[in-house]
PDB file of C-alpha atoms in Angstrom:
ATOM      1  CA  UNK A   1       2.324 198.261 197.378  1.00  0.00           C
ATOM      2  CA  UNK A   2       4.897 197.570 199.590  1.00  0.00           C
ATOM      3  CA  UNK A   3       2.971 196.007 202.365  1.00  0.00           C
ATOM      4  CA  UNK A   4      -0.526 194.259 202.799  1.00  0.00           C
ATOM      5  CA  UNK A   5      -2.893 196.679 203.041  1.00  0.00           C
ATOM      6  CA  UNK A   6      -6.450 195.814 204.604  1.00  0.00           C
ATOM      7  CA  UNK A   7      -9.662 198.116 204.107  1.00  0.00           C
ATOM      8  CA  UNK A   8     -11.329 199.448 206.042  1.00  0.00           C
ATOM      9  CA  UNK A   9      -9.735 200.085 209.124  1.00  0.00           C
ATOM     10  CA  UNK A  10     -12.735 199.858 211.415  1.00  0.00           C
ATOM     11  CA  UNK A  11     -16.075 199.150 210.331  1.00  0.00           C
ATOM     12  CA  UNK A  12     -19.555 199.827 212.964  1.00  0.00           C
ATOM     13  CA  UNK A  13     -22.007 197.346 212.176  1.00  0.00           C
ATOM     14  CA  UNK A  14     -25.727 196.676 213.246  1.00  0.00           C
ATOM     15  CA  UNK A  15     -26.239 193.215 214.250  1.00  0.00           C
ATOM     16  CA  UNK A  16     -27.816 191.650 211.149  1.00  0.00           C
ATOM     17  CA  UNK A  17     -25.978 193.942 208.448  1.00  0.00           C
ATOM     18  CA  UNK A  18     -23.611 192.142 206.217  1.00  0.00           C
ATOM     19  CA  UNK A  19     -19.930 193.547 205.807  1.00  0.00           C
ATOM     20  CA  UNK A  20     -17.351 193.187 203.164  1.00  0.00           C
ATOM     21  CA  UNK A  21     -13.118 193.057 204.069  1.00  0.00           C
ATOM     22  CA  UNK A  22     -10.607 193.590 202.106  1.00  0.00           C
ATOM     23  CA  UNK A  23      -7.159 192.393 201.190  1.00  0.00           C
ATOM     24  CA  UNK A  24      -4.337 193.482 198.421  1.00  0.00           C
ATOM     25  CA  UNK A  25      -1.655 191.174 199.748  1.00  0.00           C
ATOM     26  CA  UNK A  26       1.834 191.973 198.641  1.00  0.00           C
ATOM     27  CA  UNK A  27       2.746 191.582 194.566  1.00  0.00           C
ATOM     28  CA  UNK A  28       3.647 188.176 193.503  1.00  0.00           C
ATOM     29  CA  UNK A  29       2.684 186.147 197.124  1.00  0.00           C
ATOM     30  CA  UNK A  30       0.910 183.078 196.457  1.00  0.00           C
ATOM     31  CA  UNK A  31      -0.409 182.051 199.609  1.00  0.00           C
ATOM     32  CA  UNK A  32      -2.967 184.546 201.569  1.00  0.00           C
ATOM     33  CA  UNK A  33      -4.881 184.020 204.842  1.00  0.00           C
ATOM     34  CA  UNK A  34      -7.375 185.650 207.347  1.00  0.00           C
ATOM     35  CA  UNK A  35      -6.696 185.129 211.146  1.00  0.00           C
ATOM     36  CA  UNK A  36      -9.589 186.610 213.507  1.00  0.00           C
ATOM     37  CA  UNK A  37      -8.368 187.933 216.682  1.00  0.00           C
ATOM     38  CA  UNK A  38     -10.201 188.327 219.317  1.00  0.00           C
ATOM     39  CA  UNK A  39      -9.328 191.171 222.215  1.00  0.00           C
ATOM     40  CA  UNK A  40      -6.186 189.867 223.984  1.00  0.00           C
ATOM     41  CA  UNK A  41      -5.758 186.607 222.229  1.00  0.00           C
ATOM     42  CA  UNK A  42      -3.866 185.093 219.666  1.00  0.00           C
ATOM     43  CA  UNK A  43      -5.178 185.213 216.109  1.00  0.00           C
ATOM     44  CA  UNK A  44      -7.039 182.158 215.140  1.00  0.00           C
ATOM     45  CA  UNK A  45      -6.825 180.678 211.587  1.00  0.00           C
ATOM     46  CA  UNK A  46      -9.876 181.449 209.651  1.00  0.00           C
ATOM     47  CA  UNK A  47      -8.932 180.469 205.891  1.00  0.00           C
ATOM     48  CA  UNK A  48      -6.080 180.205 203.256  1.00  0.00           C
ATOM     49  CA  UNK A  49      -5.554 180.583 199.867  1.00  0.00           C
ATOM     50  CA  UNK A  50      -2.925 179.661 197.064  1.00  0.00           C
ATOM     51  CA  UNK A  51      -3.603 181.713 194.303  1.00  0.00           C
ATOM     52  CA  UNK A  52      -7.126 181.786 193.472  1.00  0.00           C
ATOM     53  CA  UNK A  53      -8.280 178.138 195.357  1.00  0.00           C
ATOM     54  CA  UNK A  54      -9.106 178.489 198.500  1.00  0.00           C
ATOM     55  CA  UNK A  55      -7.508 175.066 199.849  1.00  0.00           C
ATOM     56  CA  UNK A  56      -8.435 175.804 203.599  1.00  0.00           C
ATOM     57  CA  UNK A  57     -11.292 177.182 204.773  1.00  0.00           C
ATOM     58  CA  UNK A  58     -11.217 175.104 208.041  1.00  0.00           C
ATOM     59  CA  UNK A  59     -11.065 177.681 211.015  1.00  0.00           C
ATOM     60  CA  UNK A  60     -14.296 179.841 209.420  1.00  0.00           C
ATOM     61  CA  UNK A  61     -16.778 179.362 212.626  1.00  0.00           C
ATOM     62  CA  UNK A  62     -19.730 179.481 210.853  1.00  0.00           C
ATOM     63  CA  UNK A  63     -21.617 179.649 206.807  1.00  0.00           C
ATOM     64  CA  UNK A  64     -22.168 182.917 207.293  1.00  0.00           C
ATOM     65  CA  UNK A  65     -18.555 183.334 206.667  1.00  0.00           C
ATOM     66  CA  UNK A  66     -17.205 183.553 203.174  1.00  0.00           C
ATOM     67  CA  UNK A  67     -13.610 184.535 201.663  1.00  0.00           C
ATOM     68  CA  UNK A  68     -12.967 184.453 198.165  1.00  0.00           C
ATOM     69  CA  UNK A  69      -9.966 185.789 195.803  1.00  0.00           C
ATOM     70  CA  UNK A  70     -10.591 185.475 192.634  1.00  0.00           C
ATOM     71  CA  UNK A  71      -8.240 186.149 190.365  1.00  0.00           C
ATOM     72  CA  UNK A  72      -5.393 184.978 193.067  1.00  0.00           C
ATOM     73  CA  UNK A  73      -4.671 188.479 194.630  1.00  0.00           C
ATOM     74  CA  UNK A  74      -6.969 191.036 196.081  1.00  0.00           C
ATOM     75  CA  UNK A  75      -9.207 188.460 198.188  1.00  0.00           C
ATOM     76  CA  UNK A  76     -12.569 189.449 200.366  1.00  0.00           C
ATOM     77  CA  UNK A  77     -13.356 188.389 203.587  1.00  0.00           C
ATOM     78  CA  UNK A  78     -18.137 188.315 203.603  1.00  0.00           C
ATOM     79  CA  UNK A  79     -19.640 187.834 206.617  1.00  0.00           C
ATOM     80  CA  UNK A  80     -23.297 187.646 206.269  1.00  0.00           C
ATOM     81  CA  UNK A  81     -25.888 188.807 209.386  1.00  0.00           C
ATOM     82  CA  UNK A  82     -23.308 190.189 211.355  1.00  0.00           C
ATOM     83  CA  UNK A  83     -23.716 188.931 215.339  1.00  0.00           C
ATOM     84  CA  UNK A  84     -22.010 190.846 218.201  1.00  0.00           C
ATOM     85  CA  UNK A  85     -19.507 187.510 218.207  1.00  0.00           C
ATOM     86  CA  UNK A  86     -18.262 188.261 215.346  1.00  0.00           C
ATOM     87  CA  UNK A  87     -16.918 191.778 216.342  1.00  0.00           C
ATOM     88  CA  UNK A  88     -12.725 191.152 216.545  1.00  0.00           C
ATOM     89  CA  UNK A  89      -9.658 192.095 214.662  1.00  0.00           C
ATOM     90  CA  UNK A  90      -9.312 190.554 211.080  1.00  0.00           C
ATOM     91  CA  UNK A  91      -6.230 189.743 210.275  1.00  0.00           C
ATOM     92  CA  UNK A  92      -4.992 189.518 206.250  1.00  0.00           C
ATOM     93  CA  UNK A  93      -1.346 187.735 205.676  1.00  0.00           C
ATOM     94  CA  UNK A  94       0.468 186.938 202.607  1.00  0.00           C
ATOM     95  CA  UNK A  95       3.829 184.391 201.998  1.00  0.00           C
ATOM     96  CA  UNK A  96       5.949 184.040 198.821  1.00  0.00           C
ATOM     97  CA  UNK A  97       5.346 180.049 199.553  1.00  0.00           C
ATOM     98  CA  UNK A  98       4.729 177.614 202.264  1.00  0.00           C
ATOM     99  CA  UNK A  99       7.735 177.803 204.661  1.00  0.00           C
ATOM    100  CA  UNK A 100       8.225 181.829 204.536  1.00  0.00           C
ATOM    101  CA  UNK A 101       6.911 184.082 206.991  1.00  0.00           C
ATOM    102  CA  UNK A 102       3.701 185.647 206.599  1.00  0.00           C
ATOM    103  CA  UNK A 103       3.438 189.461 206.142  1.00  0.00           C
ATOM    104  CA  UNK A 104       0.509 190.799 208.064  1.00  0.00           C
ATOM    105  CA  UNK A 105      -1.772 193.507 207.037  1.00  0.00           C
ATOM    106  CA  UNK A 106      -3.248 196.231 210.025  1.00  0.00           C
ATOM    107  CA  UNK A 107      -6.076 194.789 210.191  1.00  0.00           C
ATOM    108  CA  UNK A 108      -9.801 195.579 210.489  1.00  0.00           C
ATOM    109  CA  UNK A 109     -11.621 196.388 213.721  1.00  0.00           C
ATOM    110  CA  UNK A 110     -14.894 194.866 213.254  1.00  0.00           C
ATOM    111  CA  UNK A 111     -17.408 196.341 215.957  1.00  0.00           C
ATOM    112  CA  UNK A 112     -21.088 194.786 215.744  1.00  0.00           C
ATOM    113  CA  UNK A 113     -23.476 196.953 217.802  1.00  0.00           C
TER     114      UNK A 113
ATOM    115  CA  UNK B   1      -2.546 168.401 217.170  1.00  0.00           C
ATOM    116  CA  UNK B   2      -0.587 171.218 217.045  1.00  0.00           C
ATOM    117  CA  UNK B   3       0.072 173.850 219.791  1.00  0.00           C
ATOM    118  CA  UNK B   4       1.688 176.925 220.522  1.00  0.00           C
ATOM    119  CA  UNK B   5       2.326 177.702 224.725  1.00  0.00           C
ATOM    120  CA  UNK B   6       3.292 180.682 225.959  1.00  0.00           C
ATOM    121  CA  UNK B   7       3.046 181.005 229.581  1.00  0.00           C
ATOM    122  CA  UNK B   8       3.758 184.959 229.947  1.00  0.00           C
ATOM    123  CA  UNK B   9       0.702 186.930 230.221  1.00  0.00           C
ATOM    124  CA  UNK B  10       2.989 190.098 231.264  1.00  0.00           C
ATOM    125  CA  UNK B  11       6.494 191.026 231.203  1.00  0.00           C
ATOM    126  CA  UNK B  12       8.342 193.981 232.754  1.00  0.00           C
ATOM    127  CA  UNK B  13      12.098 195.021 231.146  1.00  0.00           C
ATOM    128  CA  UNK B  14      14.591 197.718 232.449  1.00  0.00           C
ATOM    129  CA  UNK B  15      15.679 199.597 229.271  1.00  0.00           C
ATOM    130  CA  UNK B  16      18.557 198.420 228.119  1.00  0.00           C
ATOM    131  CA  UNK B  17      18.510 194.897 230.031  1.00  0.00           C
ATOM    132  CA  UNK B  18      18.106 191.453 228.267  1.00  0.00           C
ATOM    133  CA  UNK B  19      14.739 189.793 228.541  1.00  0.00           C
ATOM    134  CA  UNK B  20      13.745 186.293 227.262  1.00  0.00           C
ATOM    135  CA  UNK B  21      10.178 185.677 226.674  1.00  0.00           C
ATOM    136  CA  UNK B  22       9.004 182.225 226.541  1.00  0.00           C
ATOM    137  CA  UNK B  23       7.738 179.280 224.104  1.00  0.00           C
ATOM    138  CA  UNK B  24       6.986 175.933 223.841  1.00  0.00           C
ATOM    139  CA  UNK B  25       5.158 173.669 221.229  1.00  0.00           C
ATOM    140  CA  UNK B  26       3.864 170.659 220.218  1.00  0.00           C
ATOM    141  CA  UNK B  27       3.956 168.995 216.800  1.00  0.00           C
ATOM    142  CA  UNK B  28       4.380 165.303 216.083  1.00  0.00           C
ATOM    143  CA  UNK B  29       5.906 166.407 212.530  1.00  0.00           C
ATOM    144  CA  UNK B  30       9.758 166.632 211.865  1.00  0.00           C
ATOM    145  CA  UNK B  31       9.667 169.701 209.929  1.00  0.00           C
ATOM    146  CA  UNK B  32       8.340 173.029 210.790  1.00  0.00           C
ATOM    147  CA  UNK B  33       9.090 176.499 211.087  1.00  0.00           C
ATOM    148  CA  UNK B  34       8.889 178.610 214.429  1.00  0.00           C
ATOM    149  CA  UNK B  35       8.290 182.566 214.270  1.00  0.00           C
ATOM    150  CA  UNK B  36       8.131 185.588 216.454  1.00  0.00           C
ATOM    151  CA  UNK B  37       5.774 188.372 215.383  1.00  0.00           C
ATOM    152  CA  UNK B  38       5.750 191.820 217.891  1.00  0.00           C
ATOM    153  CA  UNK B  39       2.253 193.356 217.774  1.00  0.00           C
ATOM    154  CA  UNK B  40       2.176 196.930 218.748  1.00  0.00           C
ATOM    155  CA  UNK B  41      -1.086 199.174 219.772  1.00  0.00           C
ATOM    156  CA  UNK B  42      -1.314 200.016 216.183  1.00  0.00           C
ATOM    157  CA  UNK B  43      -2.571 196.115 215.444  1.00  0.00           C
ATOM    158  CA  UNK B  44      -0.195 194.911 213.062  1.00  0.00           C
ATOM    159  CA  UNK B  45       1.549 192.139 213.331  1.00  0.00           C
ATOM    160  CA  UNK B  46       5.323 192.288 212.756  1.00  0.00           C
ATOM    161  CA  UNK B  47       7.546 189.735 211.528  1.00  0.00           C
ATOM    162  CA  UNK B  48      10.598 189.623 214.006  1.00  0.00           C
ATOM    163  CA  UNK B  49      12.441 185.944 213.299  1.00  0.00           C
ATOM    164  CA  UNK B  50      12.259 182.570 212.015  1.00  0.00           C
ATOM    165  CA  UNK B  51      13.733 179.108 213.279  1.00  0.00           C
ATOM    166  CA  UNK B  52      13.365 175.987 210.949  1.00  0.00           C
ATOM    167  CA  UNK B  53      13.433 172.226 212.053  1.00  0.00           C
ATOM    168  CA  UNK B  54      16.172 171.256 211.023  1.00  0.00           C
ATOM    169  CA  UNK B  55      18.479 174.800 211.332  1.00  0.00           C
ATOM    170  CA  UNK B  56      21.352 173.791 213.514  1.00  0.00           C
ATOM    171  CA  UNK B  57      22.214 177.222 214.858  1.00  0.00           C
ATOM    172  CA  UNK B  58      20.140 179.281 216.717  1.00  0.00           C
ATOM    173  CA  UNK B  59      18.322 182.389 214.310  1.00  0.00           C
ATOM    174  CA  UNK B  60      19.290 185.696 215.135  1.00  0.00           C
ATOM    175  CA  UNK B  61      18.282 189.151 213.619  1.00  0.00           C
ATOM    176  CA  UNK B  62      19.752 192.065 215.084  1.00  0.00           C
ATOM    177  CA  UNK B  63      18.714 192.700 218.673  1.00  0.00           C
ATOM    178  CA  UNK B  64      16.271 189.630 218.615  1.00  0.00           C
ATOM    179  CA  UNK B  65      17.627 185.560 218.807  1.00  0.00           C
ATOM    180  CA  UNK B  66      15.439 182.511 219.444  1.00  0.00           C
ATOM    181  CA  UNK B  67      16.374 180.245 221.525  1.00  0.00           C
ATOM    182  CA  UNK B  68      15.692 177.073 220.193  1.00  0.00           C
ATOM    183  CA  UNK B  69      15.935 173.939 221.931  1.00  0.00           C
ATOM    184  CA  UNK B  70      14.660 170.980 219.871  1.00  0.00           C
ATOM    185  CA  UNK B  71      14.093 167.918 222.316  1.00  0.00           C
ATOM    186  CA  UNK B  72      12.429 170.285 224.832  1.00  0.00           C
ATOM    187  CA  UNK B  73      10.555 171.740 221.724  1.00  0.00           C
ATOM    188  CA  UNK B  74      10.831 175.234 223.074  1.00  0.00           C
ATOM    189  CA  UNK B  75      11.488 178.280 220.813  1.00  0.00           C
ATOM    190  CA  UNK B  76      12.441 181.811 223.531  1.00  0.00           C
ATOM    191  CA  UNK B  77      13.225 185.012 221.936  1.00  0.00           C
ATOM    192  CA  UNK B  78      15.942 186.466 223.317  1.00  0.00           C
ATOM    193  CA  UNK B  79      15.397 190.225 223.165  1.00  0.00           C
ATOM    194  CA  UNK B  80      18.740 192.512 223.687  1.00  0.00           C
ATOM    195  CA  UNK B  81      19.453 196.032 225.145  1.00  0.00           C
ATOM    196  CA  UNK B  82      15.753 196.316 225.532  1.00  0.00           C
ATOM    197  CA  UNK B  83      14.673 199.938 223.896  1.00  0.00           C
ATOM    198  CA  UNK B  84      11.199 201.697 224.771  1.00  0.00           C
ATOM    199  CA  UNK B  85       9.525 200.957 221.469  1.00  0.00           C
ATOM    200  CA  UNK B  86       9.894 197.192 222.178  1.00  0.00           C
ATOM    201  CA  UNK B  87       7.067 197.458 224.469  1.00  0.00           C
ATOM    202  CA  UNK B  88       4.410 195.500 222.910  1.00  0.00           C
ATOM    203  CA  UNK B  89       2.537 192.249 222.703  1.00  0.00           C
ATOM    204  CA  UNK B  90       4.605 189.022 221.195  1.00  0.00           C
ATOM    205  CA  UNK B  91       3.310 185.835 219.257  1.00  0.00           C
ATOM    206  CA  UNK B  92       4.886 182.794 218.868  1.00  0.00           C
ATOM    207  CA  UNK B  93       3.602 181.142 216.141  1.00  0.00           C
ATOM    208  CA  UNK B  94       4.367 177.589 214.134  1.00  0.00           C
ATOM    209  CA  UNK B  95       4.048 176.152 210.868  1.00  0.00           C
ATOM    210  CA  UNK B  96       4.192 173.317 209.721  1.00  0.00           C
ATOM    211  CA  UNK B  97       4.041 172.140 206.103  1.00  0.00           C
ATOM    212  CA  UNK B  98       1.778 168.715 205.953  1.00  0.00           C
ATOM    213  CA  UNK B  99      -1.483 167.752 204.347  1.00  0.00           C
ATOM    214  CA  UNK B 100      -4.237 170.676 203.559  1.00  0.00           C
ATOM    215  CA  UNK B 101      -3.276 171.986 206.653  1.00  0.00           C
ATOM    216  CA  UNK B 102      -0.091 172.648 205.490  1.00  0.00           C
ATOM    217  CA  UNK B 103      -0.249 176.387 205.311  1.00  0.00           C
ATOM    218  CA  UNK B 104      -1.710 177.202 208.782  1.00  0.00           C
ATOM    219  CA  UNK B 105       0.027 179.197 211.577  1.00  0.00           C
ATOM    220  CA  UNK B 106      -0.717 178.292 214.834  1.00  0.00           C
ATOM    221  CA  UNK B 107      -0.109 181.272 217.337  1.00  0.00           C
ATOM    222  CA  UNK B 108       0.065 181.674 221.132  1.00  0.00           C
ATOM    223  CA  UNK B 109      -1.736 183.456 222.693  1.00  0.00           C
ATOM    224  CA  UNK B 110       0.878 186.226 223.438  1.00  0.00           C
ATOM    225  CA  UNK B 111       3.118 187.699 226.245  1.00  0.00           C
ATOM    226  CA  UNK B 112       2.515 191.832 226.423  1.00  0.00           C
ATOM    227  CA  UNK B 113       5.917 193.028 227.744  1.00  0.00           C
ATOM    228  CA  UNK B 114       6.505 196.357 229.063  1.00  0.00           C
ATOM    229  CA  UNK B 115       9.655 198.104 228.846  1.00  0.00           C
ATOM    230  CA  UNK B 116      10.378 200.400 231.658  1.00  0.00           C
ATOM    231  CA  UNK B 117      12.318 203.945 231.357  1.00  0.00           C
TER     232      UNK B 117
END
């Protein structure tokens, strides 16, 4: 496509339930990351990728917090027993390389209730 | 450590006037790159302009230039002829390409600027 595109939108849910993110970063960009943004801040690094190794996973707050991208495009953002914390805006970029600007997805509005 | 600083919570703009929102960093490494995103309601972020280290004139891109002053390590975007649909919140973010943490942007925490009719 001709942007990142992030699914789903918004996602509800119950404290305890585990979710799933998605991210098709554009065609051909090697480096990917997640940013978490919480309401009126800045984002705040969660991970990075180039290509399929995940060579950054730094900024993820907690093991219940898990990003993968396997075959060095789509990648998944996991987060296991979802606490109300954890509800923010998640943030998917992709870079042709490692002094280009980052191309930012929509996001997805994670609510935990 | 690295840092991003902007000190504009809020910002009000006539349409049509100039306004300069403000940034400053902190990095102990010579090279790195310095970028604007805009952030409208919809969430995503939006790639306005980029400044490298060692660029010795100041980036511009249309209506938007950064001002970049290198020994007070600041980095202001200069926003022209100010339009409604600039009304929105704006990142300044760094990069800077050393060590596993090579890849990581470091963003501030934003200045929301209003553009008045």
């Amino acid at each position: 496509g001709a942007g990142v595109s992030q699914s789903p939108r918004y996602k509800v849910a119950k404290r305890g339930q585990d979710v799933a993110l998605r991210c098709d970063p554009i065609s051909g960009h090697v480096s990917l990351f997640w940013y978490q943004q919480a309401l009126g801040q800045g984002p705040e690094f969660l991970t990075y990728f180039q290509n399929e190794a995940q060579l950054d996973k730094s900024g993820l707050p907690s093991d219940r917090f898990f990003a993968e991208r396997p075959e060095g495009s789509v990648s998944t953002l996991k987060i296991q027993r979802t606490q109300q914390e954890d509800s923010a805006v998640y943030l998917c970029a992709s870079s042709l390389g490692p002094v280009k600007e980052a191309f930012f997805g929509q996001g997805t509005r994670l609510t935990v209730v | 450590a690295q840092k991003i600083t902007q000190t504009q919570p809020g910002m009000f703009v006539q349409e049509k006037e100039a306004v300069t929102l403000d940034c400053t960093y902190d990095t102990s490494d010579p090279s790195y790159g310095l970028f604007w995103y805009k952030q409208p309601s919809s969430g995503e972020m939006i790639f306005l302009i980029y400044q490298g280290s060692y660029d010795q004139q100041n980036a511009t891109e249309g209506r938007y230039s950064l001002n970049f002053q290198k020994a007070r390590k600041s980095a202001n975007l200069v926003i022209s002829a100010s339009q409604l649909g600039d009304s929105a919140m704006y990142f300044c973010a760094m990069r800077v390409p050393r060590g596993n943490n090579f890849n990581k942007f470091y963003f501030g925490s934003g200045t929301k600027l209003n553009v008045k009719p």
